[in-house]
């Protein structure tokens, strides 16, 4: 009887550990279903979205204020359109705010960073951020550096 109780206790302990690992994996991956409900949508158009994914963070001053909900190609301007869902607590963004695609660390995940402007008029649900800064692609940067050094060698 005592071994059966011990085996049941060990089984429950292992089950609790597996549930904790599953919950941790869901939180780290951003797949949690926790939505505040008080959100609004903004759009931003970028020339190069390179590496940005759906469910990426949207931050302002390093604080997460929303997430990317969709990425698609705008057929009229041939630019990438990013749909962002921001929390209502930051519904006072000026209309001249800037959205940039940033990288966490040197080769980390991509996210959208919003810099606040100074305009009196505020962004509303469904508005677009006009001033955007595309993702910095490391390969393009290396290519420009190499081409620049080759051109300098030819001049000498």
Tab-separated table of N, CA and C in Angstrom:
chain	number	residue	atom	x	y	z
A	1	UNK	N	0.824	-1.200	0.000
A	1	UNK	CA	0.000	0.000	0.000
A	1	UNK	C	0.865	1.261	0.000
A	2	UNK	N	1.961	1.198	0.753
A	2	UNK	CA	2.836	2.353	0.855
A	2	UNK	C	3.557	2.618	-0.470
A	3	UNK	N	3.951	1.569	-1.204
A	3	UNK	CA	4.629	1.762	-2.491
A	3	UNK	C	3.664	2.331	-3.523
A	4	UNK	N	2.408	1.950	-3.438
A	4	UNK	CA	1.419	2.489	-4.378
A	4	UNK	C	1.223	3.998	-4.171
A	5	UNK	N	1.183	4.417	-2.918
A	5	UNK	CA	1.064	5.841	-2.603
A	5	UNK	C	2.300	6.595	-3.084
A	6	UNK	N	3.460	6.004	-2.891
A	6	UNK	CA	4.706	6.612	-3.334
A	6	UNK	C	4.727	6.734	-4.865
A	7	UNK	N	4.317	5.690	-5.579
A	7	UNK	CA	4.288	5.717	-7.043
A	7	UNK	C	3.288	6.757	-7.560
A	8	UNK	N	2.146	6.877	-6.903
A	8	UNK	CA	1.154	7.885	-7.290
A	8	UNK	C	1.707	9.292	-7.067
A	9	UNK	N	2.381	9.505	-5.967
A	9	UNK	CA	2.982	10.806	-5.677
A	9	UNK	C	4.051	11.176	-6.695
A	10	UNK	N	4.891	10.207	-7.042
A	10	UNK	CA	5.939	10.453	-8.043
A	10	UNK	C	5.299	10.752	-9.400
A	11	UNK	N	4.262	10.035	-9.757
A	11	UNK	CA	3.565	10.268	-11.028
A	11	UNK	C	2.951	11.658	-11.087
A	12	UNK	N	2.312	12.085	-10.000
A	12	UNK	CA	1.737	13.430	-9.952
A	12	UNK	C	2.821	14.505	-10.029
A	13	UNK	N	3.958	14.238	-9.364
A	13	UNK	CA	5.068	15.184	-9.405
A	13	UNK	C	5.620	15.324	-10.830
A	14	UNK	N	5.769	14.218	-11.534
A	14	UNK	CA	6.264	14.245	-12.918
A	14	UNK	C	5.251	14.940	-13.822
A	15	UNK	N	3.967	14.681	-13.615
A	15	UNK	CA	2.923	15.339	-14.406
A	15	UNK	C	2.936	16.849	-14.181
A	16	UNK	N	3.105	17.285	-12.940
A	16	UNK	CA	3.176	18.717	-12.642
A	16	UNK	C	4.411	19.340	-13.295
A	17	UNK	N	5.523	18.630	-13.280
A	17	UNK	CA	6.741	19.122	-13.930
A	17	UNK	C	6.563	19.259	-15.433
A	18	UNK	N	5.896	18.312	-16.063
A	18	UNK	CA	5.663	18.377	-17.509
A	18	UNK	C	4.725	19.536	-17.858
A	19	UNK	N	3.706	19.759	-17.042
A	19	UNK	CA	2.808	20.894	-17.269
A	19	UNK	C	3.535	22.223	-17.107
A	20	UNK	N	4.429	22.290	-16.124
A	20	UNK	CA	5.212	23.517	-15.925
A	20	UNK	C	6.117	23.780	-17.128
A	21	UNK	N	6.742	22.739	-17.669
A	21	UNK	CA	7.588	22.905	-18.850
A	21	UNK	C	6.769	23.331	-20.069
A	22	UNK	N	5.579	22.775	-20.216
A	22	UNK	CA	4.705	23.160	-21.323
A	22	UNK	C	4.300	24.627	-21.199
A	23	UNK	N	3.939	25.060	-20.013
A	23	UNK	CA	3.565	26.454	-19.784
A	23	UNK	C	4.749	27.382	-20.055
A	24	UNK	N	5.933	26.996	-19.616
A	24	UNK	CA	7.138	27.790	-19.869
A	24	UNK	C	7.422	27.889	-21.365
A	25	UNK	N	7.282	26.785	-22.087
A	25	UNK	CA	7.519	26.796	-23.534
A	25	UNK	C	6.515	27.700	-24.246
A	26	UNK	N	5.272	27.681	-23.819
A	26	UNK	CA	4.266	28.541	-24.430
A	26	UNK	C	4.545	30.018	-24.155
A	27	UNK	N	4.970	30.337	-22.967
A	27	UNK	CA	5.263	31.738	-22.635
A	27	UNK	C	6.475	32.251	-23.399
A	28	UNK	N	7.510	31.439	-23.503
A	28	UNK	CA	8.722	31.855	-24.200
A	28	UNK	C	8.461	32.037	-25.691
A	29	UNK	N	7.646	31.159	-26.272
A	29	UNK	CA	7.400	31.227	-27.715
A	29	UNK	C	6.397	32.306	-28.092
A	30	UNK	N	5.697	32.872	-27.137
A	30	UNK	CA	4.722	33.910	-27.441
A	30	UNK	C	3.387	33.350	-27.891
A	31	UNK	N	3.138	32.086	-27.685
A	31	UNK	CA	1.891	31.472	-28.123
A	31	UNK	C	0.792	31.526	-27.076
A	32	UNK	N	0.992	32.241	-26.007
A	32	UNK	CA	-0.030	32.304	-24.971
A	32	UNK	C	-1.272	33.007	-25.497
A	33	UNK	N	-2.383	32.642	-24.955
A	33	UNK	CA	-3.658	33.170	-25.411
A	33	UNK	C	-4.081	34.365	-24.566
A	34	UNK	N	-3.150	34.943	-23.831
A	34	UNK	CA	-3.497	36.051	-22.950
A	34	UNK	C	-3.574	37.354	-23.742
A	35	UNK	N	-4.784	37.794	-24.022
A	35	UNK	CA	-4.977	39.087	-24.664
A	35	UNK	C	-5.794	39.951	-23.719
A	36	UNK	N	-5.422	41.190	-23.629
A	36	UNK	CA	-6.117	42.093	-22.723
A	36	UNK	C	-7.483	42.489	-23.250
A	37	UNK	N	-7.680	42.385	-24.565
A	37	UNK	CA	-8.950	42.781	-25.144
A	37	UNK	C	-9.011	44.258	-25.451
A	38	UNK	N	-8.314	45.079	-24.686
A	38	UNK	CA	-8.291	46.520	-24.909
A	38	UNK	C	-7.125	46.872	-25.815
A	39	UNK	N	-7.299	46.654	-27.120
A	39	UNK	CA	-6.238	46.938	-28.079
A	39	UNK	C	-6.793	47.726	-29.256
A	40	UNK	N	-5.900	48.288	-30.034
A	40	UNK	CA	-6.277	48.935	-31.285
A	40	UNK	C	-5.208	48.636	-32.327
A	41	UNK	N	-5.580	48.755	-33.616
A	41	UNK	CA	-4.681	48.385	-34.703
A	41	UNK	C	-4.050	49.614	-35.335
A	42	UNK	N	-2.772	49.464	-35.654
A	42	UNK	CA	-2.041	50.441	-36.440
A	42	UNK	C	-1.329	49.705	-37.566
A	43	UNK	N	-1.073	50.422	-38.650
A	43	UNK	CA	-0.383	49.847	-39.792
A	43	UNK	C	0.908	50.621	-40.032
A	44	UNK	N	1.910	49.931	-40.566
A	44	UNK	CA	3.160	50.576	-40.955
A	44	UNK	C	3.646	49.898	-42.230
A	45	UNK	N	4.192	50.701	-43.142
A	45	UNK	CA	4.673	50.202	-44.433
A	45	UNK	C	6.192	50.316	-44.473
A	46	UNK	N	6.857	49.178	-44.747
A	46	UNK	CA	8.315	49.122	-44.767
A	46	UNK	C	8.801	48.649	-46.134
A	47	UNK	N	9.951	49.172	-46.569
A	47	UNK	CA	10.561	48.717	-47.810
A	47	UNK	C	11.118	47.309	-47.669
A	48	UNK	N	11.633	46.980	-46.488
A	48	UNK	CA	12.231	45.672	-46.250
A	48	UNK	C	11.874	45.210	-44.842
A	49	UNK	N	11.172	44.085	-44.764
A	49	UNK	CA	10.740	43.571	-43.464
A	49	UNK	C	11.705	42.506	-42.932
A	50	UNK	N	12.515	41.929	-43.767
A	50	UNK	CA	13.572	40.946	-43.492
A	50	UNK	C	13.629	40.395	-42.070
A	51	UNK	N	13.016	39.267	-41.834
A	51	UNK	CA	13.132	38.566	-40.560
A	51	UNK	C	12.070	38.877	-39.533
A	52	UNK	N	11.237	39.874	-39.757
A	52	UNK	CA	10.158	40.177	-38.813
A	52	UNK	C	9.077	39.113	-38.955
A	53	UNK	N	8.541	38.642	-37.856
A	53	UNK	CA	7.531	37.590	-37.895
A	53	UNK	C	6.251	38.036	-37.186
A	54	UNK	N	5.183	37.323	-37.485
A	54	UNK	CA	3.922	37.535	-36.775
A	54	UNK	C	4.158	37.149	-35.313
A	55	UNK	N	3.551	37.850	-34.393
A	55	UNK	CA	3.692	37.708	-32.940
A	55	UNK	C	4.980	38.331	-32.414
A	56	UNK	N	5.707	39.079	-33.254
A	56	UNK	CA	6.888	39.799	-32.774
A	56	UNK	C	6.426	40.945	-31.877
A	57	UNK	N	7.284	41.346	-30.955
A	57	UNK	CA	6.942	42.412	-30.017
A	57	UNK	C	6.914	43.766	-30.705
A	58	UNK	N	6.081	44.648	-30.182
A	58	UNK	CA	6.112	46.062	-30.526
A	58	UNK	C	6.472	46.769	-29.227
A	59	UNK	N	7.553	47.547	-29.257
A	59	UNK	CA	8.032	48.181	-28.032
A	59	UNK	C	8.141	49.691	-28.188
A	60	UNK	N	8.118	50.356	-27.070
A	60	UNK	CA	8.375	51.788	-27.009
A	60	UNK	C	9.207	52.022	-25.752
A	61	UNK	N	10.371	52.618	-25.902
A	61	UNK	CA	11.307	52.855	-24.798
A	61	UNK	C	11.671	51.552	-24.095
A	62	UNK	N	11.726	50.450	-24.852
A	62	UNK	CA	12.101	49.158	-24.294
A	62	UNK	C	10.979	48.404	-23.613
A	63	UNK	N	9.781	48.975	-23.561
A	63	UNK	CA	8.636	48.335	-22.901
A	63	UNK	C	7.705	47.765	-23.968
A	64	UNK	N	7.345	46.493	-23.829
A	64	UNK	CA	6.443	45.863	-24.794
A	64	UNK	C	5.049	46.484	-24.668
A	65	UNK	N	4.526	46.998	-25.801
A	65	UNK	CA	3.208	47.640	-25.790
A	65	UNK	C	2.243	46.984	-26.772
A	66	UNK	N	2.689	45.932	-27.434
A	66	UNK	CA	1.814	45.266	-28.389
A	66	UNK	C	2.540	44.172	-29.132
A	67	UNK	N	1.914	43.715	-30.225
A	67	UNK	CA	2.516	42.653	-31.030
A	67	UNK	C	2.118	42.828	-32.487
A	68	UNK	N	2.893	42.205	-33.356
A	68	UNK	CA	2.611	42.191	-34.788
A	68	UNK	C	1.586	41.099	-35.033
A	69	UNK	N	0.479	41.445	-35.696
A	69	UNK	CA	-0.575	40.452	-35.936
A	69	UNK	C	-0.623	39.962	-37.370
A	70	UNK	N	-0.076	40.729	-38.315
A	70	UNK	CA	-0.085	40.292	-39.715
A	70	UNK	C	1.014	41.000	-40.486
A	71	UNK	N	1.544	40.300	-41.487
A	71	UNK	CA	2.529	40.865	-42.402
A	71	UNK	C	2.104	40.469	-43.806
A	72	UNK	N	1.910	41.447	-44.669
A	72	UNK	CA	1.555	41.145	-46.055
A	72	UNK	C	2.133	42.196	-46.988
A	73	UNK	N	2.021	41.926	-48.284
A	73	UNK	CA	2.557	42.818	-49.302
A	73	UNK	C	1.452	43.736	-49.792
A	74	UNK	N	1.734	45.036	-49.765
A	74	UNK	CA	0.784	46.005	-50.298
A	74	UNK	C	0.933	46.015	-51.820
A	75	UNK	N	-0.131	45.652	-52.527
A	75	UNK	CA	-0.067	45.495	-53.975
A	75	UNK	C	0.048	46.827	-54.704
A	76	UNK	N	-0.304	47.918	-54.090
A	76	UNK	CA	-0.221	49.225	-54.744
A	76	UNK	C	1.185	49.823	-54.664
A	77	UNK	N	1.787	49.779	-53.488
A	77	UNK	CA	3.105	50.405	-53.313
A	77	UNK	C	4.252	49.398	-53.337
A	78	UNK	N	3.944	48.106	-53.384
A	78	UNK	CA	4.945	47.035	-53.368
A	78	UNK	C	5.862	47.120	-52.163
A	79	UNK	N	5.302	47.470	-51.054
A	79	UNK	CA	6.032	47.495	-49.794
A	79	UNK	C	5.369	46.510	-48.834
A	80	UNK	N	6.081	46.144	-47.792
A	80	UNK	CA	5.528	45.256	-46.786
A	80	UNK	C	4.652	46.016	-45.815
A	81	UNK	N	3.439	45.511	-45.579
A	81	UNK	CA	2.529	46.151	-44.629
A	81	UNK	C	2.492	45.327	-43.351
A	82	UNK	N	2.791	45.972	-42.240
A	82	UNK	CA	2.798	45.325	-40.934
A	82	UNK	C	1.582	45.816	-40.155
A	83	UNK	N	0.766	44.879	-39.703
A	83	UNK	CA	-0.386	45.206	-38.864
A	83	UNK	C	0.010	44.962	-37.415
A	84	UNK	N	-0.127	45.993	-36.596
A	84	UNK	CA	0.249	45.893	-35.186
A	84	UNK	C	-0.973	46.091	-34.304
A	85	UNK	N	-1.024	45.358	-33.236
A	85	UNK	CA	-2.086	45.492	-32.247
A	85	UNK	C	-1.452	46.052	-30.980
A	86	UNK	N	-1.818	47.284	-30.641
A	86	UNK	CA	-1.239	47.947	-29.478
A	86	UNK	C	-2.242	48.031	-28.339
A	87	UNK	N	-1.742	48.050	-27.118
A	87	UNK	CA	-2.589	48.155	-25.938
A	87	UNK	C	-3.210	49.546	-25.858
A	88	UNK	N	-4.446	49.603	-25.370
A	88	UNK	CA	-5.164	50.876	-25.255
A	88	UNK	C	-4.492	51.855	-24.303
A	89	UNK	N	-3.680	51.362	-23.396
A	89	UNK	CA	-3.038	52.265	-22.433
A	89	UNK	C	-2.053	53.207	-23.106
A	90	UNK	N	-1.653	52.900	-24.359
A	90	UNK	CA	-0.773	53.788	-25.115
A	90	UNK	C	-1.505	54.332	-26.333
A	91	UNK	N	-2.702	54.850	-26.098
A	91	UNK	CA	-3.507	55.390	-27.196
A	91	UNK	C	-3.222	56.871	-27.441
A	92	UNK	N	-2.101	57.359	-26.915
A	92	UNK	CA	-1.758	58.770	-27.069
A	92	UNK	C	-0.504	58.969	-27.924
A	93	UNK	N	-0.316	58.109	-28.944
A	93	UNK	CA	0.840	58.244	-29.825
A	93	UNK	C	0.611	59.374	-30.829
A	94	UNK	N	1.547	60.307	-30.935
A	94	UNK	CA	1.405	61.379	-31.917
A	94	UNK	C	1.441	60.834	-33.351
A	95	UNK	N	0.825	61.555	-34.278
A	95	UNK	CA	0.722	61.072	-35.657
A	95	UNK	C	2.052	61.060	-36.387
A	96	UNK	N	3.067	61.756	-35.882
A	96	UNK	CA	4.376	61.742	-36.535
A	96	UNK	C	5.362	60.796	-35.854
A	97	UNK	N	4.846	59.787	-35.136
A	97	UNK	CA	5.703	58.784	-34.514
A	97	UNK	C	6.391	57.948	-35.588
A	98	UNK	N	7.519	57.349	-35.231
A	98	UNK	CA	8.325	56.562	-36.158
A	98	UNK	C	8.315	55.096	-35.744
A	99	UNK	N	8.186	54.195	-36.716
A	99	UNK	CA	8.269	52.758	-36.469
A	99	UNK	C	9.528	52.228	-37.144
A	100	UNK	N	10.336	51.467	-36.414
A	100	UNK	CA	11.574	50.901	-36.936
A	100	UNK	C	11.602	49.414	-36.653
A	101	UNK	N	12.182	48.660	-37.580
A	101	UNK	CA	12.403	47.236	-37.332
A	101	UNK	C	13.791	47.107	-36.732
A	102	UNK	N	13.845	46.603	-35.511
A	102	UNK	CA	15.089	46.511	-34.753
A	102	UNK	C	15.430	45.056	-34.475
A	103	UNK	N	16.666	44.822	-34.064
A	103	UNK	CA	17.127	43.481	-33.742
A	103	UNK	C	17.561	43.437	-32.289
A	104	UNK	N	17.113	42.411	-31.573
A	104	UNK	CA	17.536	42.219	-30.184
A	104	UNK	C	18.934	41.602	-30.206
A	105	UNK	N	19.933	42.362	-29.820
A	105	UNK	CA	21.307	41.884	-29.873
A	105	UNK	C	21.842	41.951	-31.293
A	106	UNK	N	22.934	41.262	-31.552
A	106	UNK	CA	23.557	41.309	-32.864
A	106	UNK	C	22.796	40.481	-33.884
A	107	UNK	N	22.422	39.273	-33.530
A	107	UNK	CA	21.709	38.386	-34.455
A	107	UNK	C	20.418	37.856	-33.843
A	108	UNK	N	19.817	38.601	-32.946
A	108	UNK	CA	18.630	38.138	-32.236
A	108	UNK	C	17.355	38.311	-33.026
A	109	UNK	N	16.236	38.188	-32.337
A	109	UNK	CA	14.926	38.292	-32.973
A	109	UNK	C	14.643	39.720	-33.404
A	110	UNK	N	13.811	39.864	-34.414
A	110	UNK	CA	13.413	41.182	-34.913
A	110	UNK	C	12.129	41.600	-34.204
A	111	UNK	N	11.998	42.900	-33.972
A	111	UNK	CA	10.802	43.460	-33.366
A	111	UNK	C	10.605	44.874	-33.877
A	112	UNK	N	9.443	45.443	-33.631
A	112	UNK	CA	9.142	46.801	-34.068
A	112	UNK	C	9.306	47.735	-32.872
A	113	UNK	N	10.093	48.782	-33.069
A	113	UNK	CA	10.282	49.797	-32.045
A	113	UNK	C	9.614	51.094	-32.488
A	114	UNK	N	8.855	51.707	-31.611
A	114	UNK	CA	8.158	52.944	-31.936
A	114	UNK	C	8.804	54.088	-31.164
A	115	UNK	N	9.168	55.136	-31.915
A	115	UNK	CA	9.705	56.351	-31.315
A	115	UNK	C	8.633	57.428	-31.393
A	116	UNK	N	8.431	58.119	-30.304
A	116	UNK	CA	7.355	59.091	-30.202
A	116	UNK	C	7.728	60.388	-30.912
A	117	UNK	N	6.769	60.952	-31.623
A	117	UNK	CA	6.950	62.249	-32.285
A	117	UNK	C	6.466	63.378	-31.389
A	118	UNK	N	6.265	64.550	-31.976
A	118	UNK	CA	5.857	65.703	-31.183
A	118	UNK	C	4.585	66.374	-31.670
A	119	UNK	N	3.899	65.773	-32.591
A	119	UNK	CA	2.684	66.342	-33.185
A	119	UNK	C	1.538	66.342	-32.162
A	120	UNK	N	0.626	67.281	-32.290
A	120	UNK	CA	-0.548	67.353	-31.406
A	120	UNK	C	-1.575	66.283	-31.759
A	121	UNK	N	-1.723	66.010	-33.048
A	121	UNK	CA	-2.717	65.037	-33.515
A	121	UNK	C	-2.269	63.624	-33.142
A	122	UNK	N	-3.208	62.791	-32.690
A	122	UNK	CA	-2.887	61.442	-32.226
A	122	UNK	C	-3.303	60.389	-33.253
A	123	UNK	N	-2.603	59.238	-33.211
A	123	UNK	CA	-2.973	58.103	-34.050
A	123	UNK	C	-4.210	57.434	-33.472
A	124	UNK	N	-5.133	57.032	-34.362
A	124	UNK	CA	-6.356	56.358	-33.936
A	124	UNK	C	-6.376	54.937	-34.490
A	125	UNK	N	-7.331	54.164	-34.064
A	125	UNK	CA	-7.497	52.796	-34.542
A	125	UNK	C	-7.613	52.788	-36.065
A	126	UNK	N	-6.754	51.988	-36.729
A	126	UNK	CA	-6.786	51.877	-38.175
A	126	UNK	C	-5.878	52.836	-38.913
A	127	UNK	N	-5.200	53.750	-38.202
A	127	UNK	CA	-4.288	54.697	-38.842
A	127	UNK	C	-2.979	54.007	-39.222
A	128	UNK	N	-2.194	54.704	-40.044
A	128	UNK	CA	-0.886	54.208	-40.466
A	128	UNK	C	0.212	55.119	-39.942
A	129	UNK	N	1.316	54.503	-39.564
A	129	UNK	CA	2.504	55.260	-39.197
A	129	UNK	C	3.245	55.547	-40.498
A	130	UNK	N	3.434	56.821	-40.809
A	130	UNK	CA	4.012	57.219	-42.089
A	130	UNK	C	5.537	57.101	-42.114
A	131	UNK	N	6.184	57.468	-41.046
A	131	UNK	CA	7.643	57.473	-40.997
A	131	UNK	C	8.137	56.122	-40.489
A	132	UNK	N	8.757	55.342	-41.373
A	132	UNK	CA	9.233	54.010	-40.991
A	132	UNK	C	10.695	53.845	-41.370
A	133	UNK	N	11.357	52.927	-40.697
A	133	UNK	CA	12.742	52.605	-40.957
A	133	UNK	C	12.830	51.094	-41.096
A	134	UNK	N	13.240	50.626	-42.281
A	134	UNK	CA	13.270	49.202	-42.575
A	134	UNK	C	14.341	48.469	-41.790
A	135	UNK	N	14.274	47.139	-41.876
A	135	UNK	CA	15.232	46.288	-41.186
A	135	UNK	C	16.620	46.441	-41.787
A	136	UNK	N	17.618	46.372	-40.949
A	136	UNK	CA	19.001	46.390	-41.388
A	136	UNK	C	19.390	44.952	-41.700
A	137	UNK	N	19.723	44.680	-42.948
A	137	UNK	CA	20.086	43.331	-43.373
A	137	UNK	C	21.607	43.228	-43.342
A	138	UNK	N	22.119	42.321	-42.542
A	138	UNK	CA	23.553	42.182	-42.337
A	138	UNK	C	24.282	41.872	-43.638
A	139	UNK	N	23.685	41.045	-44.498
A	139	UNK	CA	24.314	40.700	-45.775
A	139	UNK	C	24.476	41.926	-46.663
A	140	UNK	N	23.466	42.797	-46.692
A	140	UNK	CA	23.560	44.029	-47.493
A	140	UNK	C	24.671	44.934	-46.969
A	141	UNK	N	24.761	45.032	-45.658
A	141	UNK	CA	25.784	45.870	-45.046
A	141	UNK	C	27.182	45.351	-45.369
A	142	UNK	N	27.382	44.042	-45.298
A	142	UNK	CA	28.680	43.446	-45.623
A	142	UNK	C	28.988	43.647	-47.096
A	143	UNK	N	27.981	43.475	-47.962
A	143	UNK	CA	28.177	43.674	-49.395
A	143	UNK	C	28.582	45.097	-49.722
A	144	UNK	N	27.951	46.080	-49.085
A	144	UNK	CA	28.313	47.478	-49.322
A	144	UNK	C	29.729	47.761	-48.850
A	145	UNK	N	30.101	47.189	-47.708
A	145	UNK	CA	31.453	47.375	-47.190
A	145	UNK	C	32.480	46.786	-48.145
A	146	UNK	N	32.223	45.574	-48.638
A	146	UNK	CA	33.152	44.930	-49.556
A	146	UNK	C	33.266	45.695	-50.868
A	147	UNK	N	32.147	46.146	-51.408
A	147	UNK	CA	32.172	46.904	-52.661
A	147	UNK	C	32.897	48.236	-52.476
A	148	UNK	N	32.735	48.843	-51.331
A	148	UNK	CA	33.408	50.103	-51.043
A	148	UNK	C	34.916	49.898	-50.961
A	149	UNK	N	35.339	48.806	-50.312
A	149	UNK	CA	36.778	48.552	-50.200
A	149	UNK	C	37.374	48.170	-51.552
A	150	UNK	N	36.628	47.484	-52.427
A	150	UNK	CA	37.103	47.143	-53.768
A	150	UNK	C	37.247	48.411	-54.598
A	151	UNK	N	36.274	49.320	-54.506
A	151	UNK	CA	36.345	50.578	-55.244
A	151	UNK	C	37.522	51.438	-54.785
A	152	UNK	N	37.833	51.424	-53.499
A	152	UNK	CA	38.987	52.188	-52.995
A	152	UNK	C	40.287	51.618	-53.531
A	153	UNK	N	40.354	50.275	-53.619
A	153	UNK	CA	41.560	49.627	-54.145
A	153	UNK	C	41.772	49.983	-55.611
A	154	UNK	N	40.713	50.094	-56.395
A	154	UNK	CA	40.809	50.421	-57.811
A	154	UNK	C	41.286	51.853	-58.016
A	155	UNK	N	40.909	52.750	-57.125
A	155	UNK	CA	41.281	54.159	-57.241
A	155	UNK	C	42.758	54.365	-56.946
A	156	UNK	N	43.334	53.529	-56.128
A	156	UNK	CA	44.732	53.707	-55.730
A	156	UNK	C	45.660	53.165	-56.723
